Tab-separated table of C-alpha atoms in Angstrom:
chain	number	residue	atom	x	y	z
V	104	UNK	CA	223.183	68.298	36.403
V	105	UNK	CA	224.301	71.367	34.413
V	106	UNK	CA	221.355	69.604	32.102
V	107	UNK	CA	219.313	69.895	35.048
V	108	UNK	CA	219.949	73.518	36.192
V	109	UNK	CA	219.833	75.126	32.784
V	110	UNK	CA	216.260	73.857	32.292
V	111	UNK	CA	215.243	75.076	35.713
V	112	UNK	CA	216.631	78.157	34.324
V	113	UNK	CA	215.134	78.405	30.705
V	114	UNK	CA	211.663	77.333	32.596
V	115	UNK	CA	211.923	80.033	35.149
V	116	UNK	CA	212.553	82.383	32.539
V	117	UNK	CA	209.849	81.692	30.340
V	118	UNK	CA	207.049	81.622	33.522
V	119	UNK	CA	208.165	85.176	33.621
V	120	UNK	CA	207.794	85.792	30.550
V	121	UNK	CA	204.308	84.366	30.182
V	122	UNK	CA	203.499	86.481	33.437
V	123	UNK	CA	204.602	89.762	31.650
V	124	UNK	CA	202.434	89.008	28.927
V	125	UNK	CA	199.586	89.515	30.985
V	126	UNK	CA	197.271	92.531	29.500
V	127	UNK	CA	195.106	94.385	31.785
V	128	UNK	CA	191.824	95.220	30.511
V	129	UNK	CA	191.255	99.234	31.007
V	130	UNK	CA	187.411	100.256	31.805
V	131	UNK	CA	185.388	102.113	29.219
V	132	UNK	CA	185.620	105.970	29.418
V	133	UNK	CA	182.626	107.084	31.374
V	134	UNK	CA	179.423	108.984	28.798
V	135	UNK	CA	179.426	112.373	28.638
V	136	UNK	CA	177.347	114.108	30.809
V	137	UNK	CA	173.885	115.399	29.411
V	138	UNK	CA	174.496	118.198	27.489
V	139	UNK	CA	172.630	121.338	28.083
V	140	UNK	CA	171.774	125.044	26.644
V	141	UNK	CA	173.230	128.213	28.634
V	142	UNK	CA	170.222	129.752	30.538
V	143	UNK	CA	169.929	132.719	33.251
V	144	UNK	CA	166.515	133.427	34.676
V	145	UNK	CA	168.043	137.097	36.165
V	146	UNK	CA	167.653	137.911	32.233
V	147	UNK	CA	164.289	136.733	32.312
V	148	UNK	CA	161.630	140.105	33.351
V	149	UNK	CA	158.367	139.420	33.969
V	150	UNK	CA	158.793	135.115	33.142
V	151	UNK	CA	154.896	133.515	32.725
V	152	UNK	CA	154.682	130.384	31.762
V	153	UNK	CA	151.455	128.400	29.974
V	154	UNK	CA	150.759	124.868	30.267
V	155	UNK	CA	147.326	124.902	28.959
V	156	UNK	CA	145.937	127.553	26.770
V	157	UNK	CA	148.205	130.537	25.409
V	158	UNK	CA	147.224	134.279	23.920
V	159	UNK	CA	145.867	135.043	20.872
V	160	UNK	CA	143.444	131.517	20.466
V	161	UNK	CA	145.628	128.646	20.571
V	162	UNK	CA	146.913	126.224	23.256
V	163	UNK	CA	149.406	123.513	24.257
V	164	UNK	CA	147.360	121.004	22.452
V	165	UNK	CA	147.637	122.627	18.868
V	166	UNK	CA	151.568	122.659	19.346
V	167	UNK	CA	151.458	118.943	19.904
V	168	UNK	CA	148.817	118.383	17.241
V	169	UNK	CA	150.899	119.960	15.047
V	170	UNK	CA	154.017	117.953	15.802
V	171	UNK	CA	151.804	114.663	14.651
V	172	UNK	CA	150.776	116.634	12.015
V	173	UNK	CA	154.235	116.335	10.984
V	174	UNK	CA	155.447	113.199	11.530
V	175	UNK	CA	152.503	111.687	9.283
V	176	UNK	CA	154.166	114.198	6.102
V	177	UNK	CA	157.941	112.742	6.940
V	178	UNK	CA	158.102	112.932	2.552
V	179	UNK	CA	157.047	116.770	2.762
V	180	UNK	CA	160.153	117.905	4.062
V	181	UNK	CA	163.130	117.228	2.159
V	182	UNK	CA	163.350	114.889	-0.947
V	183	UNK	CA	165.940	112.637	1.094
V	184	UNK	CA	163.354	111.651	3.183
V	185	UNK	CA	161.387	110.094	0.459
V	186	UNK	CA	159.792	106.787	0.815
V	187	UNK	CA	159.801	107.132	4.564
V	188	UNK	CA	156.541	105.686	6.231
V	189	UNK	CA	154.314	108.210	8.175
V	190	UNK	CA	155.829	108.429	12.144
V	191	UNK	CA	153.903	107.004	14.706
V	192	UNK	CA	150.658	109.002	16.917
V	193	UNK	CA	151.787	111.277	19.652
V	194	UNK	CA	150.141	111.797	22.577
V	195	UNK	CA	149.973	114.383	25.370
V	196	UNK	CA	151.596	112.908	28.590
V	197	UNK	CA	150.661	114.604	31.771
V	198	UNK	CA	153.118	113.066	33.490
V	199	UNK	CA	155.496	115.176	31.869
V	200	UNK	CA	153.795	118.396	32.266
V	201	UNK	CA	155.733	119.832	35.552
V	202	UNK	CA	158.957	119.256	33.863
V	203	UNK	CA	158.226	120.716	30.621
V	204	UNK	CA	157.224	123.724	32.856
V	205	UNK	CA	160.541	123.410	34.377
V	206	UNK	CA	162.224	123.528	31.153
V	207	UNK	CA	160.028	126.466	30.170
V	208	UNK	CA	161.285	128.413	33.414
V	209	UNK	CA	164.166	128.472	32.591
V	210	UNK	CA	164.418	131.001	29.915
V	211	UNK	CA	166.607	129.485	27.766
V	212	UNK	CA	168.271	132.320	25.485
V	213	UNK	CA	170.948	129.469	23.782
V	214	UNK	CA	172.267	128.992	20.956
V	215	UNK	CA	170.184	131.103	18.113
V	216	UNK	CA	167.360	133.062	18.290
V	217	UNK	CA	164.403	131.122	15.769
V	218	UNK	CA	166.048	127.900	15.635
V	219	UNK	CA	164.861	124.781	17.010
V	220	UNK	CA	167.473	123.082	19.617
V	221	UNK	CA	167.647	119.197	20.865
V	222	UNK	CA	169.694	118.285	24.270
V	223	UNK	CA	168.718	115.723	26.570
V	224	UNK	CA	167.256	115.395	29.243
V	225	UNK	CA	166.862	113.009	32.042
V	226	UNK	CA	165.424	110.084	30.316
V	227	UNK	CA	163.399	111.918	27.775
V	228	UNK	CA	164.611	113.977	24.742
V	229	UNK	CA	163.848	117.850	24.507
V	230	UNK	CA	163.697	119.966	21.465
V	231	UNK	CA	162.665	124.241	22.021
V	232	UNK	CA	162.667	127.068	20.249
V	233	UNK	CA	163.501	130.537	22.224
V	234	UNK	CA	163.432	134.311	21.215
V	235	UNK	CA	160.549	134.756	18.688
V	236	UNK	CA	157.387	137.751	18.406
V	237	UNK	CA	153.740	136.007	18.607
V	238	UNK	CA	152.949	136.017	15.163
V	239	UNK	CA	156.439	133.507	14.464
V	240	UNK	CA	155.221	131.736	17.790
V	241	UNK	CA	152.349	130.964	16.479
V	242	UNK	CA	153.373	129.719	12.845
V	243	UNK	CA	156.026	127.782	14.579
V	244	UNK	CA	153.320	126.174	17.014
V	245	UNK	CA	150.674	125.698	14.587
V	246	UNK	CA	151.785	125.186	10.804
V	247	UNK	CA	154.198	122.984	9.375
V	248	UNK	CA	156.644	125.427	7.219
V	249	UNK	CA	159.335	126.783	10.147
V	250	UNK	CA	160.648	122.769	9.965
V	251	UNK	CA	159.761	121.405	7.333
V	252	UNK	CA	162.069	124.384	5.400
V	253	UNK	CA	165.216	125.215	7.709
V	254	UNK	CA	168.301	125.272	5.981
V	255	UNK	CA	169.930	122.897	8.586
V	256	UNK	CA	168.259	119.997	6.915
V	257	UNK	CA	167.195	121.629	3.605
V	258	UNK	CA	171.292	122.352	2.535
V	259	UNK	CA	172.030	118.351	3.208
V	260	UNK	CA	172.726	116.273	0.498
V	261	UNK	CA	169.828	113.514	-0.031
V	262	UNK	CA	172.039	110.488	0.170
V	263	UNK	CA	172.868	111.527	3.668
V	264	UNK	CA	169.370	112.367	4.812
V	265	UNK	CA	168.607	109.031	3.612
V	266	UNK	CA	171.182	107.254	5.297
V	267	UNK	CA	170.369	108.592	8.545
V	268	UNK	CA	167.218	107.266	8.751
V	269	UNK	CA	168.825	103.679	8.290
V	270	UNK	CA	171.719	104.702	11.214
V	271	UNK	CA	171.428	107.771	12.968
V	272	UNK	CA	174.123	110.195	13.321
V	273	UNK	CA	173.913	113.168	15.306
V	274	UNK	CA	174.956	117.146	14.011
V	275	UNK	CA	172.567	120.569	14.189
V	276	UNK	CA	169.948	118.588	12.145
V	277	UNK	CA	169.096	116.710	15.852
V	278	UNK	CA	165.761	118.598	16.472
V	279	UNK	CA	164.138	117.677	12.695
V	280	UNK	CA	164.618	113.588	12.989
V	281	UNK	CA	164.141	113.961	17.322
V	282	UNK	CA	161.111	115.444	16.414
V	283	UNK	CA	159.775	112.560	13.955
V	284	UNK	CA	161.898	109.694	15.926
V	285	UNK	CA	159.225	106.478	14.554
V	286	UNK	CA	159.298	105.060	18.838
V	287	UNK	CA	158.417	108.533	20.554
V	288	UNK	CA	154.844	108.110	21.439
V	289	UNK	CA	154.657	110.516	24.408
V	290	UNK	CA	154.979	114.145	24.455
V	291	UNK	CA	154.699	117.236	26.521
V	292	UNK	CA	155.347	121.031	26.201
V	293	UNK	CA	155.153	124.682	27.845
V	294	UNK	CA	155.016	127.843	26.688
V	295	UNK	CA	157.136	130.484	28.476
V	296	UNK	CA	157.437	135.086	27.584
V	297	UNK	CA	159.193	137.230	29.911
V	298	UNK	CA	161.104	140.298	29.090
V	299	UNK	CA	165.143	140.668	28.782
V	300	UNK	CA	166.628	144.111	29.363
V	301	UNK	CA	170.009	142.516	28.403
V	302	UNK	CA	170.472	144.937	25.787
V	303	UNK	CA	173.771	143.357	25.155
V	304	UNK	CA	173.040	139.675	25.075
V	305	UNK	CA	169.763	140.818	22.283
V	306	UNK	CA	172.112	143.069	20.336
V	307	UNK	CA	174.599	140.007	19.932
V	308	UNK	CA	172.279	137.398	19.764
V	309	UNK	CA	169.471	139.434	16.928
V	310	UNK	CA	172.201	140.642	15.335
V	311	UNK	CA	171.390	144.357	15.410
V	312	UNK	CA	171.346	147.157	17.958
V	313	UNK	CA	168.894	146.659	20.746
V	314	UNK	CA	168.316	149.042	23.148
V	315	UNK	CA	164.260	148.778	24.949
V	316	UNK	CA	163.095	145.635	26.965
V	317	UNK	CA	162.225	143.259	24.671
V	318	UNK	CA	158.893	140.594	24.661
V	319	UNK	CA	159.962	137.562	23.590
V	320	UNK	CA	158.971	134.005	23.915
V	321	UNK	CA	159.738	129.944	23.839
V	322	UNK	CA	158.781	126.400	23.131
V	323	UNK	CA	159.996	123.653	24.965
V	324	UNK	CA	159.108	120.264	24.062
V	325	UNK	CA	159.816	116.981	25.936
V	326	UNK	CA	159.877	113.271	23.573
V	327	UNK	CA	159.373	109.870	25.388
V	328	UNK	CA	160.919	107.309	23.926
V	329	UNK	CA	164.362	109.734	23.613
V	330	UNK	CA	165.445	109.628	19.973
V	331	UNK	CA	168.480	111.002	18.054
V	332	UNK	CA	170.201	107.998	19.199
V	333	UNK	CA	173.473	107.421	17.531
V	334	UNK	CA	173.267	104.062	15.066
V	335	UNK	CA	169.789	103.463	15.535
V	336	UNK	CA	166.539	103.626	12.845
V	337	UNK	CA	165.021	107.300	12.989
V	338	UNK	CA	161.776	105.240	11.268
V	339	UNK	CA	160.736	102.830	8.744
V	340	UNK	CA	160.602	103.231	5.020
V	341	UNK	CA	157.525	102.389	2.647
V	342	UNK	CA	157.697	101.209	-0.923
V	343	UNK	CA	160.707	99.220	-0.742
V	344	UNK	CA	161.265	95.897	-0.835
V	345	UNK	CA	161.792	95.074	3.570
V	346	UNK	CA	163.602	91.966	4.685
V	347	UNK	CA	163.540	90.916	7.991
V	348	UNK	CA	165.671	87.775	9.295
V	349	UNK	CA	164.431	88.343	13.677
V	350	UNK	CA	163.411	90.898	15.721
V	351	UNK	CA	166.934	92.490	16.471
V	352	UNK	CA	168.067	93.419	13.174
V	353	UNK	CA	166.587	94.939	10.098
V	354	UNK	CA	167.970	94.952	6.313
V	355	UNK	CA	166.553	97.991	4.260
V	356	UNK	CA	166.431	97.097	0.833
V	357	UNK	CA	166.496	100.889	-0.824
V	358	UNK	CA	167.987	102.617	-4.004
V	359	UNK	CA	171.145	102.297	-1.863
V	360	UNK	CA	171.622	99.444	0.870
V	361	UNK	CA	171.395	100.612	4.252
V	362	UNK	CA	171.693	97.793	7.374
V	363	UNK	CA	170.463	98.929	10.911
V	364	UNK	CA	170.659	96.738	14.105
V	365	UNK	CA	168.793	97.378	17.533
V	366	UNK	CA	171.556	95.313	19.168
V	367	UNK	CA	173.542	97.558	21.799
V	368	UNK	CA	176.583	97.286	21.308
V	369	UNK	CA	178.827	96.964	24.711
V	370	UNK	CA	181.078	99.463	25.580
V	371	UNK	CA	184.675	99.213	23.772
V	372	UNK	CA	187.391	98.076	26.087
V	373	UNK	CA	191.382	98.382	25.291
V	374	UNK	CA	193.852	96.567	26.293
V	375	UNK	CA	197.391	97.819	27.515
V	376	UNK	CA	200.597	95.584	27.657
V	377	UNK	CA	202.839	95.767	30.341
V	378	UNK	CA	206.244	96.898	29.523
V	379	UNK	CA	208.489	94.240	27.879
V	380	UNK	CA	205.982	91.640	26.817
V	381	UNK	CA	207.524	92.484	23.361
V	382	UNK	CA	210.019	90.023	24.143
V	383	UNK	CA	207.481	87.143	23.868
V	384	UNK	CA	206.196	87.830	21.248
V	385	UNK	CA	209.121	86.082	19.121
V	386	UNK	CA	207.854	84.299	16.470
V	387	UNK	CA	204.302	85.571	16.566
V	388	UNK	CA	204.324	85.547	13.164
V	389	UNK	CA	204.416	82.926	11.980
V	390	UNK	CA	201.896	81.132	14.612
V	391	UNK	CA	204.465	80.528	17.846
V	392	UNK	CA	203.770	81.644	20.867
V	393	UNK	CA	205.063	80.900	24.718
V	394	UNK	CA	203.154	77.228	24.950
V	395	UNK	CA	204.795	76.406	21.244
V	396	UNK	CA	208.192	78.058	22.563
V	397	UNK	CA	208.291	75.961	26.034
V	398	UNK	CA	207.354	72.553	24.460
V	399	UNK	CA	210.108	72.790	21.802
V	400	UNK	CA	212.731	73.837	24.151
V	401	UNK	CA	211.455	71.336	26.229
V	402	UNK	CA	211.807	68.316	23.970
V	403	UNK	CA	215.166	69.819	23.331
V	404	UNK	CA	216.922	69.860	26.724
V	405	UNK	CA	215.232	66.517	27.412
V	406	UNK	CA	217.015	64.342	24.934
V	407	UNK	CA	220.193	66.423	25.641
V	408	UNK	CA	219.233	65.811	29.870
V	409	UNK	CA	219.345	62.118	28.747
V	410	UNK	CA	222.461	62.270	26.743
V	411	UNK	CA	224.218	63.978	29.999
V	412	UNK	CA	222.846	61.269	32.350
V	413	UNK	CA	223.160	58.287	30.435
V	414	UNK	CA	226.859	57.825	29.046
V	415	UNK	CA	226.992	56.820	25.518
V	416	UNK	CA	228.542	53.904	25.564
V	417	UNK	CA	231.486	53.503	23.727
């Protein structure tokens, strides 16, 4: 009788321990909301947005042609991009023009003047430059030099520049990878002209005292599909042997090996143990678990129970 009672108690304890070992999967944290840039249209006076012709003899089409020219000459940007295939062509997407104009109307004045910036829109990437005069605007819009010779790109080690082609990492170099992203084929741009009398802001941004109303120009371009995706391949290498195992994974053999995958990695989940669950891990280091311990204990107790119920003959 005592053997039966002991057996039932032990079974109850083991069942409780097994329940305590149950794990709960915590939901993956929600992705951060797309970033943006500070802007305040109240600081913009006499705002005019150009979606076709721009004063001083160039047009929005010239801006898009300049982007296409840069994509065709990736090797000329930095030594770390040597061996890159020419980027695919881009075309103006009329369906994005309204969004490009709306972005230009926001009168972005962050972060630094003259510096290309990147942020995520809704279903598209955005590259913009603010704070230019007409001469600088034309140079930025119709020549490749301001993009190819930017210190935020040229100061990076060649190894890092090349590695990020195979598996991208976000940083302040985003605009230069975004504008050349291999899958991008649709672009829409707009130019904003405005005056600002916010002398405190102007002096701070341009790092000199400004006490007169200043005319400024911004370029805003939208790109689709959006690039700058962490872990994804930015574009292809040429001049190296390429081994393709299947449509989802590509191994590129370069002076150093880069492997990239286009498979979507599911959100990570974390397991949270309930209190006291460590008690059921006894013997875990030697390959035992609750089920194994249950079998061993039941086997031993069964023998003892039989001995108690059936007296051993003298």
